[in-house]
PDB file of C-alpha atoms in Angstrom:
ATOM      1  CA  MET A   1      12.019 -14.477 -16.377  1.00  0.00           C
ATOM      2  CA  THR A   2       9.670 -14.852 -19.400  1.00  0.00           C
ATOM      3  CA  GLU A   3       6.344 -13.124 -19.770  1.00  0.00           C
ATOM      4  CA  GLN A   4       4.437 -16.473 -19.429  1.00  0.00           C
ATOM      5  CA  GLU A   5       6.509 -17.365 -16.255  1.00  0.00           C
ATOM      6  CA  THR A   6       5.370 -13.647 -14.527  1.00  0.00           C
ATOM      7  CA  ARG A   7       1.594 -14.137 -15.613  1.00  0.00           C
ATOM      8  CA  ARG A   8       1.895 -17.749 -13.839  1.00  0.00           C
ATOM      9  CA  GLN A   9       3.541 -16.218 -10.810  1.00  0.00           C
ATOM     10  CA  ARG A  10       1.008 -13.284 -10.643  1.00  0.00           C
ATOM     11  CA  ARG A  11      -1.891 -15.819 -11.014  1.00  0.00           C
ATOM     12  CA  ALA A  12      -0.414 -18.181  -8.100  1.00  0.00           C
ATOM     13  CA  ARG A  13      -0.062 -14.885  -5.810  1.00  0.00           C
ATOM     14  CA  PHE A  14      -3.614 -13.944  -6.778  1.00  0.00           C
ATOM     15  CA  GLU A  15      -5.356 -17.490  -5.771  1.00  0.00           C
ATOM     16  CA  SER A  16      -3.074 -17.812  -2.552  1.00  0.00           C
ATOM     17  CA  LEU A  17      -4.604 -14.341  -1.842  1.00  0.00           C
ATOM     18  CA  ALA A  18      -8.226 -15.338  -2.763  1.00  0.00           C
ATOM     19  CA  HIS A  19      -8.108 -18.546  -0.836  1.00  0.00           C
ATOM     20  CA  VAL A  20      -7.197 -16.431   2.435  1.00  0.00           C
ATOM     21  CA  VAL A  21      -9.312 -13.437   2.116  1.00  0.00           C
ATOM     22  CA  THR A  22     -12.608 -14.112  -0.029  1.00  0.00           C
ATOM     23  CA  GLU A  23     -14.604 -15.934   2.928  1.00  0.00           C
ATOM     24  CA  PRO A  24     -13.993 -12.830   5.520  1.00  0.00           C
ATOM     25  CA  LEU A  25     -14.783 -10.067   2.619  1.00  0.00           C
ATOM     26  CA  HIS A  26     -18.079 -12.081   2.021  1.00  0.00           C
ATOM     27  CA  ARG A  27     -18.791 -11.746   5.820  1.00  0.00           C
ATOM     28  CA  TYR A  28     -17.763  -7.915   5.746  1.00  0.00           C
ATOM     29  CA  LEU A  29     -20.171  -7.454   2.709  1.00  0.00           C
ATOM     30  CA  LEU A  30     -23.126  -9.572   4.196  1.00  0.00           C
ATOM     31  CA  ARG A  31     -22.883  -7.286   7.465  1.00  0.00           C
ATOM     32  CA  ARG A  32     -22.900  -4.005   5.266  1.00  0.00           C
ATOM     33  CA  THR A  33     -25.461  -4.532   2.413  1.00  0.00           C
ATOM     34  CA  ALA A  34     -28.314  -6.107   1.041  1.00  0.00           C
ATOM     35  CA  PRO A  35     -27.832  -9.962   0.200  1.00  0.00           C
ATOM     36  CA  ASP A  36     -28.396  -9.524  -3.402  1.00  0.00           C
ATOM     37  CA  MET A  37     -25.457  -6.851  -3.749  1.00  0.00           C
ATOM     38  CA  VAL A  38     -22.898  -9.015  -2.039  1.00  0.00           C
ATOM     39  CA  GLU A  39     -21.663 -11.226  -4.787  1.00  0.00           C
ATOM     40  CA  ASP A  40     -21.271  -8.592  -7.245  1.00  0.00           C
ATOM     41  CA  VAL A  41     -19.553  -6.278  -4.925  1.00  0.00           C
ATOM     42  CA  LEU A  42     -17.341  -9.077  -3.993  1.00  0.00           C
ATOM     43  CA  SER A  43     -16.528  -9.669  -7.677  1.00  0.00           C
ATOM     44  CA  GLU A  44     -15.689  -6.076  -7.923  1.00  0.00           C
ATOM     45  CA  THR A  45     -13.447  -6.349  -4.889  1.00  0.00           C
ATOM     46  CA  MET A  46     -11.389  -9.303  -6.084  1.00  0.00           C
ATOM     47  CA  LEU A  47     -11.328  -7.724  -9.871  1.00  0.00           C
ATOM     48  CA  VAL A  48      -9.540  -4.809  -8.020  1.00  0.00           C
ATOM     49  CA  LEU A  49      -7.320  -7.099  -5.704  1.00  0.00           C
ATOM     50  CA  TRP A  50      -6.531  -8.699  -9.233  1.00  0.00           C
ATOM     51  CA  ARG A  51      -5.426  -5.627 -10.972  1.00  0.00           C
ATOM     52  CA  ARG A  52      -3.549  -4.229  -7.758  1.00  0.00           C
ATOM     53  CA  ILE A  53      -1.928  -7.618  -6.901  1.00  0.00           C
ATOM     54  CA  ASP A  54       1.628  -5.899  -6.697  1.00  0.00           C
ATOM     55  CA  HIS A  55       0.254  -3.267  -4.202  1.00  0.00           C
ATOM     56  CA  VAL A  56      -1.106  -5.866  -1.534  1.00  0.00           C
ATOM     57  CA  PRO A  57       1.060  -5.026   1.702  1.00  0.00           C
ATOM     58  CA  GLY A  58       2.244  -8.204   3.140  1.00  0.00           C
ATOM     59  CA  LEU A  59       2.019 -10.569   0.144  1.00  0.00           C
ATOM     60  CA  GLY A  60       5.091 -12.046  -0.552  1.00  0.00           C
ATOM     61  CA  THR A  61       5.937 -14.729  -3.147  1.00  0.00           C
ATOM     62  CA  GLY A  62       5.334 -17.680  -0.457  1.00  0.00           C
ATOM     63  CA  SER A  63       2.725 -20.259  -0.514  1.00  0.00           C
ATOM     64  CA  LEU A  64       0.180 -18.471   1.771  1.00  0.00           C
ATOM     65  CA  PRO A  65       0.088 -14.939   2.888  1.00  0.00           C
ATOM     66  CA  ASP A  66      -0.452 -14.190   6.495  1.00  0.00           C
ATOM     67  CA  ARG A  67      -4.205 -13.086   7.103  1.00  0.00           C
ATOM     68  CA  ASP A  68      -3.548 -10.358   9.354  1.00  0.00           C
ATOM     69  CA  ASP A  69      -1.119  -8.729   6.813  1.00  0.00           C
ATOM     70  CA  VAL A  70      -3.135  -8.818   4.272  1.00  0.00           C
ATOM     71  CA  LEU A  71      -6.911  -8.359   5.418  1.00  0.00           C
ATOM     72  CA  PRO A  72      -6.943  -4.872   6.637  1.00  0.00           C
ATOM     73  CA  TRP A  73      -5.727  -3.689   3.054  1.00  0.00           C
ATOM     74  CA  CYS A  74      -8.350  -6.249   1.336  1.00  0.00           C
ATOM     75  CA  TYR A  75     -11.199  -4.886   3.654  1.00  0.00           C
ATOM     76  CA  GLY A  76     -10.188  -1.130   2.624  1.00  0.00           C
ATOM     77  CA  VAL A  77     -10.746  -2.103  -1.002  1.00  0.00           C
ATOM     78  CA  ALA A  78     -14.177  -3.886  -0.577  1.00  0.00           C
ATOM     79  CA  ARG A  79     -15.228  -0.840   1.750  1.00  0.00           C
ATOM     80  CA  GLY A  80     -14.366   1.419  -1.543  1.00  0.00           C
ATOM     81  CA  CYS A  81     -16.022  -0.993  -3.860  1.00  0.00           C
ATOM     82  CA  LEU A  82     -19.024  -0.990  -1.480  1.00  0.00           C
ATOM     83  CA  ALA A  83     -19.275   2.562  -1.560  1.00  0.00           C
ATOM     84  CA  ASN A  84     -19.050   2.717  -5.355  1.00  0.00           C
ATOM     85  CA  ALA A  85     -21.940   0.171  -5.635  1.00  0.00           C
ATOM     86  CA  ARG A  86     -23.968   2.195  -3.321  1.00  0.00           C
ATOM     87  CA  ARG A  87     -23.637   5.452  -5.133  1.00  0.00           C
ATOM     88  CA  ALA A  88     -24.244   3.713  -8.527  1.00  0.00           C
ATOM     89  CA  ASP A  89     -27.333   2.041  -6.762  1.00  0.00           C
ATOM     90  CA  GLY A  90     -28.298   5.444  -5.576  1.00  0.00           C
ATOM     91  CA  ARG A  91     -28.160   7.134  -9.062  1.00  0.00           C
ATOM     92  CA  ARG A  92     -29.951   4.132 -10.322  1.00  0.00           C
ATOM     93  CA  LEU A  93     -32.724   4.209  -7.828  1.00  0.00           C
ATOM     94  CA  ARG A  94     -32.908   8.074  -8.193  1.00  0.00           C
ATOM     95  CA  LEU A  95     -33.461   7.782 -12.136  1.00  0.00           C
ATOM     96  CA  VAL A  96     -36.447   5.090 -11.454  1.00  0.00           C
ATOM     97  CA  GLU A  97     -37.873   7.283  -9.024  1.00  0.00           C
ATOM     98  CA  ARG A  98     -37.960  10.465 -11.437  1.00  0.00           C
ATOM     99  CA  LEU A  99     -39.224   8.366 -13.967  1.00  0.00           C
ATOM    100  CA  THR A 100     -42.151   6.578 -12.374  1.00  0.00           C
ATOM    101  CA  HIS A 101     -42.905   9.614 -10.029  1.00  0.00           C
ATOM    102  CA  ALA A 102     -43.146   7.018  -7.305  1.00  0.00           C
ATOM    103  CA  GLN A 103     -42.408   7.118  -3.686  1.00  0.00           C
ATOM    104  CA  GLN A 104     -41.384   3.999  -1.834  1.00  0.00           C
ATOM    105  CA  ALA A 105     -41.741   3.580   1.900  1.00  0.00           C
ATOM    106  CA  PRO A 106     -38.227   2.854   3.153  1.00  0.00           C
ATOM    107  CA  ALA A 107     -37.717  -0.820   4.089  1.00  0.00           C
ATOM    108  CA  GLU A 108     -38.055  -1.392   7.699  1.00  0.00           C
ATOM    109  CA  ALA A 109     -34.971  -2.782   9.753  1.00  0.00           C
ATOM    110  CA  ALA A 110     -35.199  -5.966  11.346  1.00  0.00           C
ATOM    111  CA  ALA A 111     -36.151  -5.576  15.198  1.00  0.00           C
ATOM    112  CA  ASP A 112     -33.860  -8.253  16.713  1.00  0.00           C
ATOM    113  CA  HIS A 113     -31.457  -5.844  17.847  1.00  0.00           C
ATOM    114  CA  SER A 114     -33.126  -2.458  17.327  1.00  0.00           C
ATOM    115  CA  ASP A 115     -32.044  -0.796  20.328  1.00  0.00           C
ATOM    116  CA  LEU A 116     -28.240  -1.509  19.169  1.00  0.00           C
ATOM    117  CA  HIS A 117     -29.017  -0.521  15.603  1.00  0.00           C
ATOM    118  CA  SER A 118     -30.352   2.767  16.766  1.00  0.00           C
ATOM    119  CA  ALA A 119     -27.695   3.495  18.891  1.00  0.00           C
ATOM    120  CA  LEU A 120     -25.051   2.828  16.147  1.00  0.00           C
ATOM    121  CA  ASN A 121     -27.264   5.141  13.672  1.00  0.00           C
ATOM    122  CA  ALA A 122     -26.935   7.444  16.459  1.00  0.00           C
ATOM    123  CA  LEU A 123     -22.887   7.501  15.536  1.00  0.00           C
ATOM    124  CA  GLY A 124     -21.543   9.256  12.584  1.00  0.00           C
ATOM    125  CA  GLU A 125     -20.594   6.943   9.639  1.00  0.00           C
ATOM    126  CA  LEU A 126     -16.978   6.845  10.144  1.00  0.00           C
ATOM    127  CA  ASP A 127     -17.382   5.873  14.086  1.00  0.00           C
ATOM    128  CA  ARG A 128     -19.967   3.552  12.870  1.00  0.00           C
ATOM    129  CA  GLU A 129     -17.394   1.984  10.596  1.00  0.00           C
ATOM    130  CA  VAL A 130     -14.527   1.792  13.029  1.00  0.00           C
ATOM    131  CA  VAL A 131     -16.836   0.173  15.603  1.00  0.00           C
ATOM    132  CA  ARG A 132     -18.181  -2.358  13.078  1.00  0.00           C
ATOM    133  CA  LEU A 133     -14.532  -3.359  12.284  1.00  0.00           C
ATOM    134  CA  TRP A 134     -13.397  -3.479  15.749  1.00  0.00           C
ATOM    135  CA  ALA A 135     -16.489  -5.672  16.940  1.00  0.00           C
ATOM    136  CA  TRP A 136     -17.669  -7.518  14.027  1.00  0.00           C
ATOM    137  CA  GLU A 137     -14.151  -8.042  12.006  1.00  0.00           C
ATOM    138  CA  GLY A 138     -12.300  -8.242  15.170  1.00  0.00           C
ATOM    139  CA  LEU A 139      -9.457  -5.854  13.855  1.00  0.00           C
ATOM    140  CA  ALA A 140      -7.008  -4.121  15.944  1.00  0.00           C
ATOM    141  CA  PRO A 141      -6.653  -0.277  15.854  1.00  0.00           C
ATOM    142  CA  ARG A 142      -3.900  -0.310  13.680  1.00  0.00           C
ATOM    143  CA  GLN A 143      -5.657  -2.555  11.153  1.00  0.00           C
ATOM    144  CA  ILE A 144      -8.576  -0.158  11.336  1.00  0.00           C
ATOM    145  CA  ALA A 145      -6.073   2.421  10.269  1.00  0.00           C
ATOM    146  CA  GLU A 146      -5.207   0.541   7.588  1.00  0.00           C
ATOM    147  CA  VAL A 147      -8.719   0.034   6.455  1.00  0.00           C
ATOM    148  CA  THR A 148     -10.138   3.900   6.920  1.00  0.00           C
ATOM    149  CA  GLY A 149      -6.738   5.585   6.264  1.00  0.00           C
ATOM    150  CA  LEU A 150      -6.632   7.418   9.665  1.00  0.00           C
ATOM    151  CA  THR A 151      -3.782   7.097  12.046  1.00  0.00           C
ATOM    152  CA  SER A 152      -3.784   4.419  14.730  1.00  0.00           C
ATOM    153  CA  ASN A 153      -4.293   6.939  17.460  1.00  0.00           C
ATOM    154  CA  ALA A 154      -7.256   8.441  15.812  1.00  0.00           C
ATOM    155  CA  VAL A 155      -8.897   4.897  15.354  1.00  0.00           C
ATOM    156  CA  SER A 156      -8.306   4.457  19.349  1.00  0.00           C
ATOM    157  CA  MET A 157      -9.821   7.813  20.252  1.00  0.00           C
ATOM    158  CA  ARG A 158     -12.927   7.469  17.845  1.00  0.00           C
ATOM    159  CA  LEU A 159     -13.280   3.859  19.098  1.00  0.00           C
ATOM    160  CA  HIS A 160     -12.945   4.885  22.719  1.00  0.00           C
ATOM    161  CA  ARG A 161     -15.546   7.868  22.418  1.00  0.00           C
ATOM    162  CA  ALA A 162     -18.118   5.933  20.118  1.00  0.00           C
ATOM    163  CA  LYS A 163     -18.049   2.796  22.730  1.00  0.00           C
ATOM    164  CA  LYS A 164     -18.848   5.257  25.441  1.00  0.00           C
ATOM    165  CA  LYS A 165     -21.496   6.982  23.183  1.00  0.00           C
ATOM    166  CA  LEU A 166     -23.068   3.472  22.536  1.00  0.00           C
ATOM    167  CA  ALA A 167     -22.863   2.580  26.375  1.00  0.00           C
ATOM    168  CA  ASP A 168     -24.665   5.789  27.275  1.00  0.00           C
ATOM    169  CA  ARG A 169     -27.423   5.211  24.587  1.00  0.00           C
ATOM    170  CA  LEU A 170     -28.038   1.586  25.335  1.00  0.00           C
ATOM    171  CA  GLN A 171     -27.925   2.146  29.684  1.00  0.00           C
ATOM    172  CA  PRO A 172     -29.444   5.654  29.646  1.00  0.00           C
ATOM    173  CA  GLY A 173     -29.761   5.419  33.521  1.00  0.00           C
ATOM    174  CA  ARG A 174     -26.055   4.440  34.051  1.00  0.00           C
ATOM    175  CA  LYS A 175     -24.857   7.872  34.531  1.00  0.00           C
ATOM    176  CA  ASN A 176     -25.547   8.955  38.033  1.00  0.00           C
ATOM    177  CA  SER A 177     -24.819  12.485  39.656  1.00  0.00           C
ATOM    178  CA  GLU A 178     -23.934  10.470  42.549  1.00  0.00           C
ATOM    179  CA  ARG A 179     -20.448   9.153  43.080  1.00  0.00           C
ATOM    180  CA  PRO A 180     -20.536   5.548  44.452  1.00  0.00           C
ATOM    181  CA  GLY A 181     -20.579   5.658  48.356  1.00  0.00           C
ATOM    182  CA  HIS A 182     -21.267   9.167  48.514  1.00  0.00           C
ATOM    183  CA  LYS A 183     -24.718  10.796  49.855  1.00  0.00           C
ATOM    184  CA  VAL A 184     -25.071  14.174  47.955  1.00  0.00           C
ATOM    185  CA  ASN A 185     -26.629  16.124  51.125  1.00  0.00           C
ATOM    186  CA  GLU A 186     -24.066  14.485  53.587  1.00  0.00           C
ATOM    187  CA  GLU A 187     -22.795  17.326  55.698  1.00  0.00           C
ATOM    188  CA  ARG A 188     -19.130  17.502  56.384  1.00  0.00           C
ATOM    189  CA  SER A 189     -17.881  17.598  59.869  1.00  0.00           C
ATOM    190  CA  SER A 190     -16.014  20.737  60.852  1.00  0.00           C
ATOM    191  CA  GLN A 191     -13.281  18.706  62.712  1.00  0.00           C
TER     192      GLN A 191
END
C-alpha cells in the first residue's frame, strides 16, 4: 500500500469518526464549560482524535463506526482536553489577577435548578462526573468506566452512592426513623 493510499484511508476513518462523534462531544462540552470555550476545546479534542486515530477502540475500516463503541473513548479524550483548557485558563486568570491586583466576584450560576446544582456540587468531582455521564450523556457504567479510567464495578458503586446522596439532599425529609406500618412506641404483646 502506498503512502498516499494510507493517508487517504486514515482521512476517511477520521471523517467517519467525526461524523459520528462531533455532535455528542459538542453537547458534552456545552454542559461542562462556558459557551465561549466549547469550540476551542472541541477543536482540540478533534485534533487529538486525528493524532490518535489508530488507537480509537471500535473504529474499524468500515463505513460508519458504531457510536456506542467509539463515543466513551472520545468522551475520555474530550474530558482530558477540557481539563487542560481549564488549567490553562486558570493560569491565565491568575496571571491577570496578579498583574491588575483586581478581585473579581464569582459569576452567579443560573438559578433554574439551584437545588440540584447545590446537591451536585456537594458531591466529589469524580462522583459528579460519573452522575453527569450517566444522567446527561446516557452512558452505561461500563462506558463510564472507559471514560473515567475506573472499573465498571467502581463506577456502579460510585453511581449508587452518589444517587443516594443526591436523593437525601434533594428530599431531606425522606429519611424517617419509623419503618412504614410500624409505630415507634407500640407495645408488644407478651403472648
